[in-house]
Every structure is written in structure tokens, then in C-alpha cells.
Amino acid sequence: MTGIVSEHLTKTLSEDIRTKGLLVWLDGDGVYTEYVDTLREGAATGVFPYPVFAFRGSFVRLMRESYPTLAGAGVPRCVIHLPGFSEDSIKATPLYEAYKAGRRWRIALETVVREAGQGHLTPPQVDTLIDREDLTLETADQFLAEHVEVTPELRALLTHYGEDGLIITLLTDPHALVSAFAGTESALVAALLRRLERQIGMEAQWIQDWGESVETIGDLVDATWAFLLCREYAVDMLDQPSSDRLVRLRELSREYHRAGSGILGAIRRDHADAYVTCSDQVAAALQGAEVDVPPAMLGKIDTFRFEAEIFLAEAFRLLDTGRWADAGKLADIRLTGGRSGSHTFWVSRDPTLSRAWKWVAAAAALGDALAAVENTTPSGVLSRQAHAYRDETWHIDQLHRQFAVQSINLGSNGIDAQMAAFSRVRSGLMGSYREWIDRTIRAWNTACEEHGFLPPADERQRSFYRSHVAPALQDGTKTAVILADALRYELGRELEEHIRGERIGETRFSMMLAELPTVTAVGMSALTPTVDGEELVPTFSADRSKITGFRGGSRDVTKTSTRHKTFSDVSGVSCEWQDMNAFLDLSVKEASRAAEHQLLIIATGTVDSEGEGDALASGIDYFESAMTRIIIAVRRLVKLGYRRIVITADHGFIIGDDTVQTARAPKLPAVDRRHAVGEPRFGDELVSVRLPQLQYRADSAPEAIIFHRESHILSSRPAGSFYHGGNSPQERIVPVITINAGTGGTREPGTYRLSYEALPDALNTHRIKVIATEKSSPALFEKEPVEVRIMATDADTVTVADVVNGEAVGDLVTLTSGMPCEIYFRLRGGNPRSRLRFKSARPNNVIENDESPEYFDVDISGSNTGSNEPQAPAPNGAAGQDSSWQHVVDEAYHVAIRHLESHGAMSIRFLENSLGGGSVGARKARRFAIRLDEWQPFLPFRVTVHDTAEGKEYRKS
């Protein structure tokens, strides 16, 4: 069966089979039976590219004919035609299983006629055809054959380019049409004018309205661009436009609107540069009243750049007046996309605009949440407040973290026209959040003071091994434990959501309260099985001013090596301890050897190390990087055969900003930011807990630990963007994520080859275009996503600033096979130039050509303002020595030594920031230089000092 309508139906069906696989065609009225019989003949002779099966009275015959195709390897691509059946009646047939496995397919004859008639008939002709009582596929084909008027020359172009392709080519490459047309340019213009009237409704009236005379192909291109853009703009308005010409465009039939929108969507997707140029030209020709439109009148489609700017200004105005939900709705539209990419087109073209909308979304969400709890104060005993935080208010801290990250990103690369509003909104939200967190922490400390500082036994950090690790080992289950330094509760909730999306097994989520004070030495040692009954035996520094760990049996558990030995002794099974970076970099053979151990412990310190180095102030979202490392590690652990994976943290943290006050009790002895050890102190600002109240057993120990009642700092050391050590929900409530893994789900691996194109730098970042091309054949099940971890060959860190046509979480980028992905990034390190390396984040996926051929400049001056995964030294040091340096080097300098261990270089700026910044940090940095020679014999590497243009730099050699 041939004809324009039949050909359109065949094309639609073929495309849906190609993209969706098995189609079950429910033809309730049997309208298409004759057409399908003809199609079956075409399939048998190879004219139609896919198998066609049809029910013609015998299910047995149909199942016998279709079985070889349905039972074959891979996704079956075919159609099964079922005349007379509906969604209900199909359930009683032997084909119901095939129906559930495939996609339901049906299409109304009226829909086919309208779609096929577009471009061939005028709207009145289409209505006349559809209203015929004898309408069938055959009569529709005959009607179009009698009414379509296309010259042979134009039909040749239509055959070559297709209906939409012809107009897209006219708008993007008109000279190609002139060259291909078998006639004069004036004849082509006349033929195209007739075609444009039938296909998109562009009549002579529009040309007159626009004030153009169409004589050349260039004139026609200009008029057509203006027609399509102005019509989309006019139709999308929520009220009548201000000009007659735009009103007339709104009154065109919906079929024309639909056709034009599809063409513009394809151009936005495939010819973005042409769209930007021509839309700006058309916008410049609009009259004042057509452009000067209030936001309330604009629709959801940002046809023109000025619409995107109007909406952004409106979003900032809404935030500035506290209309959080309304601003959030605008941001959601611009960040989640929409029809033909029209919502996100300008955002995707401009990373600065993208950052602005992300900040609007974060500000709106935080403002809305804070307004909901504005006058509420938690009450009750500690466990009740902890559960209220667990169930309800934790998300406020998550929203504040996201707002802090987006504020730093936008603050250094902001929208100039909105910077005043940005500053007002940011300051207001910072103040509101500080009021909420201070109110919450004060109530928390009051509850501790009145009812006790310890939660029920099963929620104490000291019970971690007994409750979450020992049972699995006793059952003989291969178990892995990930100890994530400073992975606070809200980060754990976000991490769990990502892990659930991995579909690797059952995931359970719970919480614990960290031991006090909330510092790494205490938390990491408490997670180690050191509890004696219900008590812990703390160990102290030589001057008794700090808790350095806990006693475990006959051993002081104060460092990595003693924690490892204690886990091994208490568990009674073979136990391996790995640094996260080292584990992710293990070869397949090395990973297999590590997997021979019944218990594998992986330690990661991204959040704590980066936070102490104030990396957030440099615009590095190290929180996301930390979570992506853990996700990649979990995938690898499952592949290595670990069936129980437990993730937890030693303590949480509080994010700092300008509202944090310091020096609230600077003269306390042994004060360390959020706490001090000594005689108990009480008052409006201070609260104390005696060691026996914590069930800490120690002889000649300091009497108590002293905390600030709110979120502020006791010492004069600046907060930076990250601090902890106190008694608050944010610092004490930590997540426990337990994964009972299966065998890895039903996703199948793929093999992908990457190709690269270096692009000019923009917005103080490098740019590279990456395309992942799938090499493996189609699979039966869903493919593993193309996720790659971006690394550098000769630099310490890669910071992904933005991604176009992809998704980024930290330095983990998800590519779409076959689609160009544009990545904005920065490099920091000690070498002047570096290439990029793309490592698969999915253990089963294979990435070929994983290194870019181009080199990119590295920011040497900022080499240590942030990192991908700074870690503590391995248990035995890089040179096989014991980590005794931790007992020799003052604790304040441990962050600096760990940075040197991980990155090989450290700028004086980073050193000063890690020591508190300002004059305090500078003074301590001078002391570091003086004492370096004294510490050198105990370090697992040599340190040399170099003078650079940016100041002194320390390097590992």
C-alpha cells in the first residue's frame, strides 16, 4: 500500500520499532488490517526492515511464527498486530506476556491524517478530509494524491531533505538548497513560499507585517526565521500580545504551531549557534512594546535571550521579597528543561546563567524551609531531639550546604545586574539560618544538661562494631566497612539515595551519635571495637589537654595502624585496611588480592581534609567529590564479592560563614575551636559534661569537656567554611548505611570509545568537548550509564565547573552515548601543563582512548587550595615507615602533612588557611618552617622548600 498517509504511518511505525523494540499494536476497530497485511508482505521481501506478525484467528500460529524473533538474543525489534483487542481483552490471551514485555502501540486514523497532511494540505483541506464518512487509510491516500501540488524540482529536495529537514536546511544552510535546486533562485523562492504556507502557515500577510519584500533566498530566510520565532513567542504568551502582527500569529491553527515548534526544537538542538545569531537579530527588530513585557505575561518558553534575562531578574526580585516558592518554580523550569529544550536553551549556553539559576533554586529551597520552622524550638530529651532531627529537620542543613556551595560559585562569577539583590538575599538567609541553628543547638545542649549527653546504648557510636559489623562476620559474610571522615547525617541521606539508584541490593539507613568531642581522633577510635562493656577508656596527650583516642585491650588506639590491628584482633578474621585513593587505583590483580580478606576497611578523609583546608572558599564542592568516591568504591566492592558493605562517619561538621562569631571563650585552657578540656564551666554561653557522664573511664583525667551552647567558636581561630568539635546535631548525628548486596543487577556493560576536541577557554575555565561512541552491540537489558571519573595526568586536582549535555557530580561525569558533552574545568598542581584522563566509574564498562591528546595549562599557584581526594598517609607510610610522625608533629599541622603526602606540593597560602588563616595562620606557618627540620626524620618522605612568584612552596621529594 502506497500513498502519503500510508508512507507517513510506515515511517512512524518503523522509527518506533527502532527506538522502542517490541511493539504490540492494539487496533481495537481493525482499521489497519489491510495495511498490516501489505506491510507483512513488505517485511517478507525486505522492503520493510522489521518483522511483522499479526493475529488472524489463531494464537498458536502467531506464537509459532513470532517465537524465533521473541526468543532471540537482545531486544526484539518487531511489531505484533492485534485487531479487535484492548488493554483489558489482551489479558485473557496467550500474548499477554509479550504485551507486558513490549510497548503498547496504537494510533488513531485522524492523527495519522493530520500529521501526514501537514505540509501537503491547507488546514481547511485537512478538516474536510477528516470529516468524510468514508474515511479510511485508502481514501486518505487518494485524497492527498489528488490535492498535493509539488513541482518535480521541489519534490527532489523533499526526497533528499525530508519535510522538516527542508525548512531546517533553508534556515541554516540556504545556499545548499540553491545549489541542489534544478532551476533559478527566483523559482526556488516561489516554490518554497508555497511550501512554507502549507507546512507552517507562513502567508503573505506575515511578510507584509514584518516589513520585508521576499525576492532572494536571503530575504526568505530572514522572513522565515522571524515568522517561526515570533509565532512561538506570541503563542507562549499568557495574554494577548501588544501588536496586531503577533496577535495574528496566535490565531493560526495548532497544527502549524506544532510543526513550527518541532523545527525550532531541532535547530536549538543541532544548530545552536545559528539559533543564537538569528534569534538575537529577530529580537533586535521587535518593536518596543513587543519586548517590554512584564514577567507575568511571558510563558514557559524562552524563545529569545531577553526572556531569559527578564525571568532571572524576576526570580531575584521574588527572592528579595521573600517569595521563595514562586522563585523556586521559575528556577525549576529553567533547570529541568521542557518542550524542545526551550526552557533550558539559554541556560545551557551560558554557564554563568546556569550558576545563577542554581543559586536561585538553592536560595528558594532554603528560604522556604527556614520560613516553615521560623518560630519552632525543639524540646524533649536528647534521643527525642535526635529523632526529630533524623526525621524532619536534617534537610535544612542539607539545603544550607547546597546554598553555601552555590553562593560561592555565583559570588565569584556573578550576574552583575543582580549582585545587589544577591548580596541582600545571601546575607538575609545566612542570618536566618544562624538563628535557626543556634536555637536548635541551644535546645540540644539544654536537653543534654538536664537529661544526659548519651543516647540509648544502640545509638552510641561505640556500639558500631558490635551492632553493624560483628553479626555479618559471624555469619561468614564478606564484609567491607567504609569510614568516611566528617560524612555528616544529611550527606549520608544524599549518599544513600544515590546508592539505592545503583540497584545493587537491599539498603538500610540508620544513625548513631558520635562520641564527644566530635573530632577525628575520638570518632575514628570509637568506631574501632574499643568499648569495654558500655565504657570507653580515653587516652590523652602528654599535657592531658586533648583526647587522642581510646584504649582497646592492651593497646592505645590512636592512629591508623593501631585501629587496623584492633579490628583484626577483635574480628578474628583476615582484615585489610585500604586508603580510598589507593583502593580506587588498584589494578584488577591487586584488587583481587585485597578481596581475599574477609573484612576490608576503607578510610576516606575528603570532607575533613578539604574542609580544614577551606577548599569550599575556592569554589570546590568537595562534598560531591567525596560521595562519588564512595559510590565508585561500593561498585567495586560488589564486583569483588563483598556482600555486606557498611558506611559510616566519625563526626559531622558545621558550615561557617560571616555570621559565625569567634573568641567566645578564648582564655579557656586547652581550647580548640568548639570545645576545651578542663574544669567544668557553665553559663549562658558554656555547657560542660563530666567524663563519667559519658561513661569514659580514666584515672587522673581532666574533669570535663566544655562546649559552646550554640554554633559559635570558643577560640579566636576563624571558622572558615568548615568546623566541628562541639556538641550539636550537625556534629554528633552520623549516618550508618548498610548494604546487603546482590550480584550487581541486570544492567549490561558497554564498550565506549572517547573522542575529544579542545575548545577555547571561557569564564576562567578550560573547555573540552567529549563524545562517547558505543562500540558494543545492543543488549537485552538496560546498559550501564557512561560514567567517567575525570582525572589529570600531570596535575593534582581537576575541578569540574559545569557540563553541557551531560551531568556532573563532583568529578564524576555522565555522558550520553553519541552526544557531544562540553565540560568546563580547572586544573591545579605542580606541573605547568596536563592532559585529562577519563576512567570508567562503572567496573564493567570499558573506556577506550581514555586520555585527551591536548594539554591544558595548570594553575600552579592554587595547587593546594583543594583536591580530589586528600588522604591521611597509609598505615605504614609511603616509604614503609611507621606513622610515628603523628606523635611528633603537632596536631595542628597534620592537615598540612597529609596534603603533602597526597599531592606532593603545598603553597604557603594553603598552609596558612589550614592553620586558621589571618595573622594566626601566618604565625603558625612560620613555626611550621622553623620546626620542619626537627620533624623531617619522622616523616615518610623528604620535604624541600622553593620560592615561587606566589610565595614559598613546600614539595615532597
PDB file of C-alpha atoms in Angstrom, residues 31-270:
ATOM      1  CA  VAL A  31      -8.885  -0.130  10.906  1.00  0.00           C
ATOM      2  CA  TYR A  32      -5.377  -1.085   9.806  1.00  0.00           C
ATOM      3  CA  THR A  33      -5.805  -4.815   8.991  1.00  0.00           C
ATOM      4  CA  GLU A  34      -5.406  -4.466   5.226  1.00  0.00           C
ATOM      5  CA  TYR A  35      -2.464  -2.094   5.679  1.00  0.00           C
ATOM      6  CA  VAL A  36      -0.701  -4.527   8.029  1.00  0.00           C
ATOM      7  CA  ASP A  37      -1.199  -7.447   5.614  1.00  0.00           C
ATOM      8  CA  THR A  38       0.509  -5.396   2.917  1.00  0.00           C
ATOM      9  CA  LEU A  39       3.235  -4.468   5.409  1.00  0.00           C
ATOM     10  CA  ARG A  40       3.821  -8.174   6.198  1.00  0.00           C
ATOM     11  CA  GLU A  41       4.460  -8.804   2.522  1.00  0.00           C
ATOM     12  CA  GLY A  42       6.959  -5.947   2.537  1.00  0.00           C
ATOM     13  CA  ALA A  43       8.706  -7.433   5.569  1.00  0.00           C
ATOM     14  CA  ALA A  44       8.938 -10.828   3.882  1.00  0.00           C
ATOM     15  CA  THR A  45      10.616  -9.312   0.818  1.00  0.00           C
ATOM     16  CA  GLY A  46      12.868  -6.915   2.770  1.00  0.00           C
ATOM     17  CA  VAL A  47      11.023  -3.734   1.775  1.00  0.00           C
ATOM     18  CA  PHE A  48      10.055  -3.149   5.430  1.00  0.00           C
ATOM     19  CA  PRO A  49      13.099  -3.614   7.685  1.00  0.00           C
ATOM     20  CA  TYR A  50      11.443  -5.286  10.699  1.00  0.00           C
ATOM     21  CA  PRO A  51       9.402  -8.482  11.224  1.00  0.00           C
ATOM     22  CA  VAL A  52       5.621  -8.006  11.259  1.00  0.00           C
ATOM     23  CA  PHE A  53       3.375 -10.558  12.996  1.00  0.00           C
ATOM     24  CA  ALA A  54      -0.421 -10.442  13.048  1.00  0.00           C
ATOM     25  CA  PHE A  55      -3.278 -12.270  14.744  1.00  0.00           C
ATOM     26  CA  ARG A  56      -5.534 -13.662  12.079  1.00  0.00           C
ATOM     27  CA  GLY A  57      -7.659 -16.071  14.094  1.00  0.00           C
ATOM     28  CA  SER A  58      -5.010 -18.452  15.520  1.00  0.00           C
ATOM     29  CA  PHE A  59      -2.878 -17.707  18.576  1.00  0.00           C
ATOM     30  CA  VAL A  60      -0.936 -20.939  18.059  1.00  0.00           C
ATOM     31  CA  ARG A  61       0.118 -19.928  14.566  1.00  0.00           C
ATOM     32  CA  LEU A  62       1.001 -16.387  15.687  1.00  0.00           C
ATOM     33  CA  MET A  63       3.132 -17.642  18.590  1.00  0.00           C
ATOM     34  CA  ARG A  64       4.883 -20.197  16.355  1.00  0.00           C
ATOM     35  CA  GLU A  65       5.729 -17.522  13.774  1.00  0.00           C
ATOM     36  CA  SER A  66       6.947 -14.965  16.319  1.00  0.00           C
ATOM     37  CA  TYR A  67       8.835 -17.298  18.687  1.00  0.00           C
ATOM     38  CA  PRO A  68      12.251 -17.214  16.918  1.00  0.00           C
ATOM     39  CA  THR A  69      12.269 -13.406  16.971  1.00  0.00           C
ATOM     40  CA  LEU A  70      10.971 -13.007  20.530  1.00  0.00           C
ATOM     41  CA  ALA A  71      13.296 -15.676  21.966  1.00  0.00           C
ATOM     42  CA  GLY A  72      16.456 -14.396  20.299  1.00  0.00           C
ATOM     43  CA  ALA A  73      19.323 -12.573  21.999  1.00  0.00           C
ATOM     44  CA  GLY A  74      18.994  -8.852  22.561  1.00  0.00           C
ATOM     45  CA  VAL A  75      15.953  -6.630  22.437  1.00  0.00           C
ATOM     46  CA  PRO A  76      13.414  -7.960  19.879  1.00  0.00           C
ATOM     47  CA  ARG A  77      12.551  -5.317  17.293  1.00  0.00           C
ATOM     48  CA  CYS A  78       9.257  -6.195  15.660  1.00  0.00           C
ATOM     49  CA  VAL A  79       5.516  -5.453  15.751  1.00  0.00           C
ATOM     50  CA  ILE A  80       2.594  -7.706  16.645  1.00  0.00           C
ATOM     51  CA  HIS A  81      -0.734  -6.507  15.222  1.00  0.00           C
ATOM     52  CA  LEU A  82      -3.803  -7.431  17.285  1.00  0.00           C
ATOM     53  CA  PRO A  83      -7.037  -6.218  15.657  1.00  0.00           C
ATOM     54  CA  GLY A  84     -10.090  -6.115  17.898  1.00  0.00           C
ATOM     55  CA  PHE A  85      -8.145  -6.186  21.190  1.00  0.00           C
ATOM     56  CA  SER A  86      -7.928  -3.631  24.007  1.00  0.00           C
ATOM     57  CA  GLU A  87      -5.850  -3.281  27.181  1.00  0.00           C
ATOM     58  CA  ASP A  88      -8.388  -5.413  29.039  1.00  0.00           C
ATOM     59  CA  SER A  89      -9.148  -8.125  26.490  1.00  0.00           C
ATOM     60  CA  ILE A  90      -5.445  -8.781  25.805  1.00  0.00           C
ATOM     61  CA  LYS A  91      -5.071 -10.068  29.391  1.00  0.00           C
ATOM     62  CA  ALA A  92      -7.025 -13.239  28.577  1.00  0.00           C
ATOM     63  CA  THR A  93      -4.803 -14.204  25.625  1.00  0.00           C
ATOM     64  CA  PRO A  94      -1.524 -16.180  25.417  1.00  0.00           C
ATOM     65  CA  LEU A  95       0.124 -12.974  24.158  1.00  0.00           C
ATOM     66  CA  TYR A  96      -0.264 -11.118  27.441  1.00  0.00           C
ATOM     67  CA  GLU A  97       3.344 -11.869  28.467  1.00  0.00           C
ATOM     68  CA  ALA A  98       4.625 -10.440  25.189  1.00  0.00           C
ATOM     69  CA  TYR A  99       2.356  -7.422  25.714  1.00  0.00           C
ATOM     70  CA  LYS A 100       3.866  -6.791  29.155  1.00  0.00           C
ATOM     71  CA  ALA A 101       7.422  -7.275  27.845  1.00  0.00           C
ATOM     72  CA  GLY A 102       6.958  -4.865  24.937  1.00  0.00           C
ATOM     73  CA  ARG A 103       5.398  -1.455  24.370  1.00  0.00           C
ATOM     74  CA  ARG A 104       1.706  -0.882  23.701  1.00  0.00           C
ATOM     75  CA  TRP A 105       1.273   0.872  20.358  1.00  0.00           C
ATOM     76  CA  ARG A 106      -1.812   2.394  18.820  1.00  0.00           C
ATOM     77  CA  ILE A 107      -2.558   5.411  16.674  1.00  0.00           C
ATOM     78  CA  ALA A 108      -5.849   6.992  15.619  1.00  0.00           C
ATOM     79  CA  LEU A 109      -6.518   7.358  11.917  1.00  0.00           C
ATOM     80  CA  GLU A 110      -7.362  11.033  12.430  1.00  0.00           C
ATOM     81  CA  THR A 111      -3.920  11.559  13.993  1.00  0.00           C
ATOM     82  CA  VAL A 112      -2.196   9.875  11.044  1.00  0.00           C
ATOM     83  CA  VAL A 113      -4.136  12.014   8.567  1.00  0.00           C
ATOM     84  CA  ARG A 114      -3.383  15.291  10.360  1.00  0.00           C
ATOM     85  CA  GLU A 115       0.328  14.500  10.694  1.00  0.00           C
ATOM     86  CA  ALA A 116       0.667  13.311   7.094  1.00  0.00           C
ATOM     87  CA  GLY A 117      -1.380  16.192   5.706  1.00  0.00           C
ATOM     88  CA  GLN A 118       0.859  18.787   7.322  1.00  0.00           C
ATOM     89  CA  GLY A 119       2.851  20.429   4.539  1.00  0.00           C
ATOM     90  CA  HIS A 120       0.672  18.977   1.808  1.00  0.00           C
ATOM     91  CA  LEU A 121      -2.801  20.336   2.584  1.00  0.00           C
ATOM     92  CA  THR A 122      -4.140  23.556   3.996  1.00  0.00           C
ATOM     93  CA  PRO A 123      -5.902  23.259   7.399  1.00  0.00           C
ATOM     94  CA  PRO A 124      -9.389  23.546   5.780  1.00  0.00           C
ATOM     95  CA  GLN A 125      -8.495  20.701   3.430  1.00  0.00           C
ATOM     96  CA  VAL A 126      -7.361  18.551   6.360  1.00  0.00           C
ATOM     97  CA  ASP A 127     -10.655  19.196   8.177  1.00  0.00           C
ATOM     98  CA  THR A 128     -12.646  18.315   5.037  1.00  0.00           C
ATOM     99  CA  LEU A 129     -10.806  15.004   4.722  1.00  0.00           C
ATOM    100  CA  ILE A 130     -11.238  14.021   8.365  1.00  0.00           C
ATOM    101  CA  ASP A 131     -14.974  14.843   8.274  1.00  0.00           C
ATOM    102  CA  ARG A 132     -15.622  12.363   5.438  1.00  0.00           C
ATOM    103  CA  GLU A 133     -17.859   9.462   6.468  1.00  0.00           C
ATOM    104  CA  ASP A 134     -15.931   7.039   4.259  1.00  0.00           C
ATOM    105  CA  LEU A 135     -12.557   7.945   5.747  1.00  0.00           C
ATOM    106  CA  THR A 136     -10.092   5.063   5.559  1.00  0.00           C
ATOM    107  CA  LEU A 137      -6.368   4.850   5.017  1.00  0.00           C
ATOM    108  CA  GLU A 138      -7.057   4.207   1.315  1.00  0.00           C
ATOM    109  CA  THR A 139      -9.400   7.193   0.848  1.00  0.00           C
ATOM    110  CA  ALA A 140      -6.938   9.441   2.707  1.00  0.00           C
ATOM    111  CA  ASP A 141      -4.098   8.397   0.394  1.00  0.00           C
ATOM    112  CA  GLN A 142      -6.326   9.034  -2.637  1.00  0.00           C
ATOM    113  CA  PHE A 143      -7.402  12.481  -1.372  1.00  0.00           C
ATOM    114  CA  LEU A 144      -3.823  13.637  -0.853  1.00  0.00           C
ATOM    115  CA  ALA A 145      -2.792  12.289  -4.250  1.00  0.00           C
ATOM    116  CA  GLU A 146      -5.480  14.447  -5.859  1.00  0.00           C
ATOM    117  CA  HIS A 147      -4.757  17.654  -3.929  1.00  0.00           C
ATOM    118  CA  VAL A 148      -0.989  17.762  -3.425  1.00  0.00           C
ATOM    119  CA  GLU A 149       0.772  20.155  -5.756  1.00  0.00           C
ATOM    120  CA  VAL A 150       4.541  19.742  -5.689  1.00  0.00           C
ATOM    121  CA  THR A 151       6.793  20.514  -8.648  1.00  0.00           C
ATOM    122  CA  PRO A 152       9.265  17.786  -9.627  1.00  0.00           C
ATOM    123  CA  GLU A 153      12.162  20.079  -8.689  1.00  0.00           C
ATOM    124  CA  LEU A 154      10.821  20.670  -5.155  1.00  0.00           C
ATOM    125  CA  ARG A 155       9.894  17.006  -4.744  1.00  0.00           C
ATOM    126  CA  ALA A 156      13.540  16.144  -5.346  1.00  0.00           C
ATOM    127  CA  LEU A 157      14.537  18.414  -2.455  1.00  0.00           C
ATOM    128  CA  LEU A 158      11.818  16.935  -0.237  1.00  0.00           C
ATOM    129  CA  THR A 159      13.015  13.437  -1.038  1.00  0.00           C
ATOM    130  CA  HIS A 160      16.559  14.389  -0.121  1.00  0.00           C
ATOM    131  CA  TYR A 161      15.966  16.512   2.999  1.00  0.00           C
ATOM    132  CA  GLY A 162      12.542  15.433   4.247  1.00  0.00           C
ATOM    133  CA  GLU A 163       9.718  17.803   5.170  1.00  0.00           C
ATOM    134  CA  ASP A 164      11.186  19.355   8.323  1.00  0.00           C
ATOM    135  CA  GLY A 165      14.721  18.936   7.010  1.00  0.00           C
ATOM    136  CA  LEU A 166      13.907  21.117   4.028  1.00  0.00           C
ATOM    137  CA  ILE A 167      12.956  24.066   6.255  1.00  0.00           C
ATOM    138  CA  ILE A 168      15.824  23.433   8.668  1.00  0.00           C
ATOM    139  CA  THR A 169      18.264  23.497   5.761  1.00  0.00           C
ATOM    140  CA  LEU A 170      16.656  26.689   4.435  1.00  0.00           C
ATOM    141  CA  LEU A 171      17.278  28.345   7.813  1.00  0.00           C
ATOM    142  CA  THR A 172      20.783  27.022   8.447  1.00  0.00           C
ATOM    143  CA  ASP A 173      22.329  26.417   5.006  1.00  0.00           C
ATOM    144  CA  PRO A 174      20.186  28.079   2.297  1.00  0.00           C
ATOM    145  CA  HIS A 175      22.929  28.009  -0.333  1.00  0.00           C
ATOM    146  CA  ALA A 176      22.825  24.208  -0.247  1.00  0.00           C
ATOM    147  CA  LEU A 177      19.224  24.407  -1.489  1.00  0.00           C
ATOM    148  CA  VAL A 178      20.143  26.883  -4.209  1.00  0.00           C
ATOM    149  CA  SER A 179      22.902  24.552  -5.414  1.00  0.00           C
ATOM    150  CA  ALA A 180      20.676  21.451  -5.321  1.00  0.00           C
ATOM    151  CA  PHE A 181      17.600  23.027  -6.963  1.00  0.00           C
ATOM    152  CA  ALA A 182      17.148  22.340 -10.666  1.00  0.00           C
ATOM    153  CA  GLY A 183      16.015  25.829 -11.519  1.00  0.00           C
ATOM    154  CA  THR A 184      16.577  29.514 -10.891  1.00  0.00           C
ATOM    155  CA  GLU A 185      16.800  31.087  -7.431  1.00  0.00           C
ATOM    156  CA  SER A 186      13.598  33.018  -8.024  1.00  0.00           C
ATOM    157  CA  ALA A 187      11.780  29.790  -8.938  1.00  0.00           C
ATOM    158  CA  LEU A 188      13.123  28.185  -5.745  1.00  0.00           C
ATOM    159  CA  VAL A 189      11.926  31.124  -3.650  1.00  0.00           C
ATOM    160  CA  ALA A 190       8.461  30.925  -5.212  1.00  0.00           C
ATOM    161  CA  ALA A 191       8.261  27.157  -4.652  1.00  0.00           C
ATOM    162  CA  LEU A 192       9.434  27.455  -1.077  1.00  0.00           C
ATOM    163  CA  LEU A 193       6.930  30.232  -0.341  1.00  0.00           C
ATOM    164  CA  ARG A 194       4.103  27.902  -1.409  1.00  0.00           C
ATOM    165  CA  ARG A 195       5.610  25.080   0.631  1.00  0.00           C
ATOM    166  CA  LEU A 196       6.047  27.221   3.760  1.00  0.00           C
ATOM    167  CA  GLU A 197       2.404  28.323   3.563  1.00  0.00           C
ATOM    168  CA  ARG A 198       1.196  24.722   3.516  1.00  0.00           C
ATOM    169  CA  GLN A 199       3.650  23.317   6.061  1.00  0.00           C
ATOM    170  CA  ILE A 200       3.968  26.040   8.697  1.00  0.00           C
ATOM    171  CA  GLY A 201       1.288  28.574   7.716  1.00  0.00           C
ATOM    172  CA  MET A 202       3.572  31.449   6.661  1.00  0.00           C
ATOM    173  CA  GLU A 203       1.274  33.531   4.452  1.00  0.00           C
ATOM    174  CA  ALA A 204       1.868  36.730   2.518  1.00  0.00           C
ATOM    175  CA  GLN A 205       0.263  38.659   5.378  1.00  0.00           C
ATOM    176  CA  TRP A 206       3.228  37.858   7.629  1.00  0.00           C
ATOM    177  CA  ILE A 207       5.753  39.099   5.080  1.00  0.00           C
ATOM    178  CA  GLN A 208       3.807  42.342   4.913  1.00  0.00           C
ATOM    179  CA  ASP A 209       3.596  42.509   8.737  1.00  0.00           C
ATOM    180  CA  TRP A 210       7.329  42.011   9.075  1.00  0.00           C
ATOM    181  CA  GLY A 211       8.007  44.730   6.521  1.00  0.00           C
ATOM    182  CA  GLU A 212      10.110  42.569   4.188  1.00  0.00           C
ATOM    183  CA  SER A 213       9.969  42.038   0.454  1.00  0.00           C
ATOM    184  CA  VAL A 214      10.963  38.484  -0.335  1.00  0.00           C
ATOM    185  CA  GLU A 215      12.899  38.436  -3.592  1.00  0.00           C
ATOM    186  CA  THR A 216      16.043  36.455  -2.794  1.00  0.00           C
ATOM    187  CA  ILE A 217      16.723  33.327  -0.801  1.00  0.00           C
ATOM    188  CA  GLY A 218      18.288  35.526   1.919  1.00  0.00           C
ATOM    189  CA  ASP A 219      15.072  37.534   2.195  1.00  0.00           C
ATOM    190  CA  LEU A 220      13.103  34.300   2.566  1.00  0.00           C
ATOM    191  CA  VAL A 221      15.453  33.029   5.260  1.00  0.00           C
ATOM    192  CA  ASP A 222      15.063  36.236   7.294  1.00  0.00           C
ATOM    193  CA  ALA A 223      11.267  36.208   6.994  1.00  0.00           C
ATOM    194  CA  THR A 224      11.016  32.526   7.916  1.00  0.00           C
ATOM    195  CA  TRP A 225      13.223  32.899  10.996  1.00  0.00           C
ATOM    196  CA  ALA A 226      11.156  35.858  12.131  1.00  0.00           C
ATOM    197  CA  PHE A 227       7.891  34.013  11.478  1.00  0.00           C
ATOM    198  CA  LEU A 228       8.816  30.895  13.451  1.00  0.00           C
ATOM    199  CA  LEU A 229      10.393  32.746  16.374  1.00  0.00           C
ATOM    200  CA  CYS A 230       7.720  35.399  16.702  1.00  0.00           C
ATOM    201  CA  ARG A 231       4.940  32.845  16.445  1.00  0.00           C
ATOM    202  CA  GLU A 232       6.415  30.701  19.224  1.00  0.00           C
ATOM    203  CA  TYR A 233       6.898  33.845  21.307  1.00  0.00           C
ATOM    204  CA  ALA A 234       3.325  35.037  20.679  1.00  0.00           C
ATOM    205  CA  VAL A 235       1.636  31.681  21.253  1.00  0.00           C
ATOM    206  CA  ASP A 236       3.542  31.163  24.508  1.00  0.00           C
ATOM    207  CA  MET A 237       2.332  34.474  25.978  1.00  0.00           C
ATOM    208  CA  LEU A 238      -0.226  34.178  28.749  1.00  0.00           C
ATOM    209  CA  ASP A 239      -2.274  37.084  27.398  1.00  0.00           C
ATOM    210  CA  GLN A 240      -2.843  38.866  24.104  1.00  0.00           C
ATOM    211  CA  PRO A 241       0.357  40.421  22.676  1.00  0.00           C
ATOM    212  CA  SER A 242       0.645  44.149  22.276  1.00  0.00           C
ATOM    213  CA  SER A 243       0.897  44.222  18.481  1.00  0.00           C
ATOM    214  CA  ASP A 244      -1.517  43.173  15.739  1.00  0.00           C
ATOM    215  CA  ARG A 245       1.084  41.096  13.915  1.00  0.00           C
ATOM    216  CA  LEU A 246       1.757  38.982  16.996  1.00  0.00           C
ATOM    217  CA  VAL A 247      -1.986  38.589  17.602  1.00  0.00           C
ATOM    218  CA  ARG A 248      -2.446  37.255  14.064  1.00  0.00           C
ATOM    219  CA  LEU A 249       0.311  34.712  14.695  1.00  0.00           C
ATOM    220  CA  ARG A 250      -1.510  33.445  17.793  1.00  0.00           C
ATOM    221  CA  GLU A 251      -4.625  32.810  15.728  1.00  0.00           C
ATOM    222  CA  LEU A 252      -3.012  30.317  13.339  1.00  0.00           C
ATOM    223  CA  SER A 253      -4.153  26.700  13.678  1.00  0.00           C
ATOM    224  CA  ARG A 254      -2.467  24.463  16.232  1.00  0.00           C
ATOM    225  CA  GLU A 255      -1.110  22.113  13.561  1.00  0.00           C
ATOM    226  CA  TYR A 256       1.037  24.968  12.282  1.00  0.00           C
ATOM    227  CA  HIS A 257       2.177  25.782  15.810  1.00  0.00           C
ATOM    228  CA  ARG A 258       3.148  22.164  16.427  1.00  0.00           C
ATOM    229  CA  ALA A 259       5.106  21.911  13.178  1.00  0.00           C
ATOM    230  CA  GLY A 260       6.993  25.153  13.828  1.00  0.00           C
ATOM    231  CA  SER A 261       7.863  24.190  17.409  1.00  0.00           C
ATOM    232  CA  GLY A 262       9.323  20.914  16.220  1.00  0.00           C
ATOM    233  CA  ILE A 263      11.514  22.700  13.690  1.00  0.00           C
ATOM    234  CA  LEU A 264      12.777  25.244  16.240  1.00  0.00           C
ATOM    235  CA  GLY A 265      13.442  22.479  18.743  1.00  0.00           C
ATOM    236  CA  ALA A 266      15.563  20.587  16.220  1.00  0.00           C
ATOM    237  CA  ILE A 267      17.525  23.741  15.368  1.00  0.00           C
ATOM    238  CA  ARG A 268      18.115  24.531  19.054  1.00  0.00           C
ATOM    239  CA  ARG A 269      19.430  21.005  19.472  1.00  0.00           C
ATOM    240  CA  ASP A 270      21.514  20.612  16.305  1.00  0.00           C
TER     241      ASP A 270
END
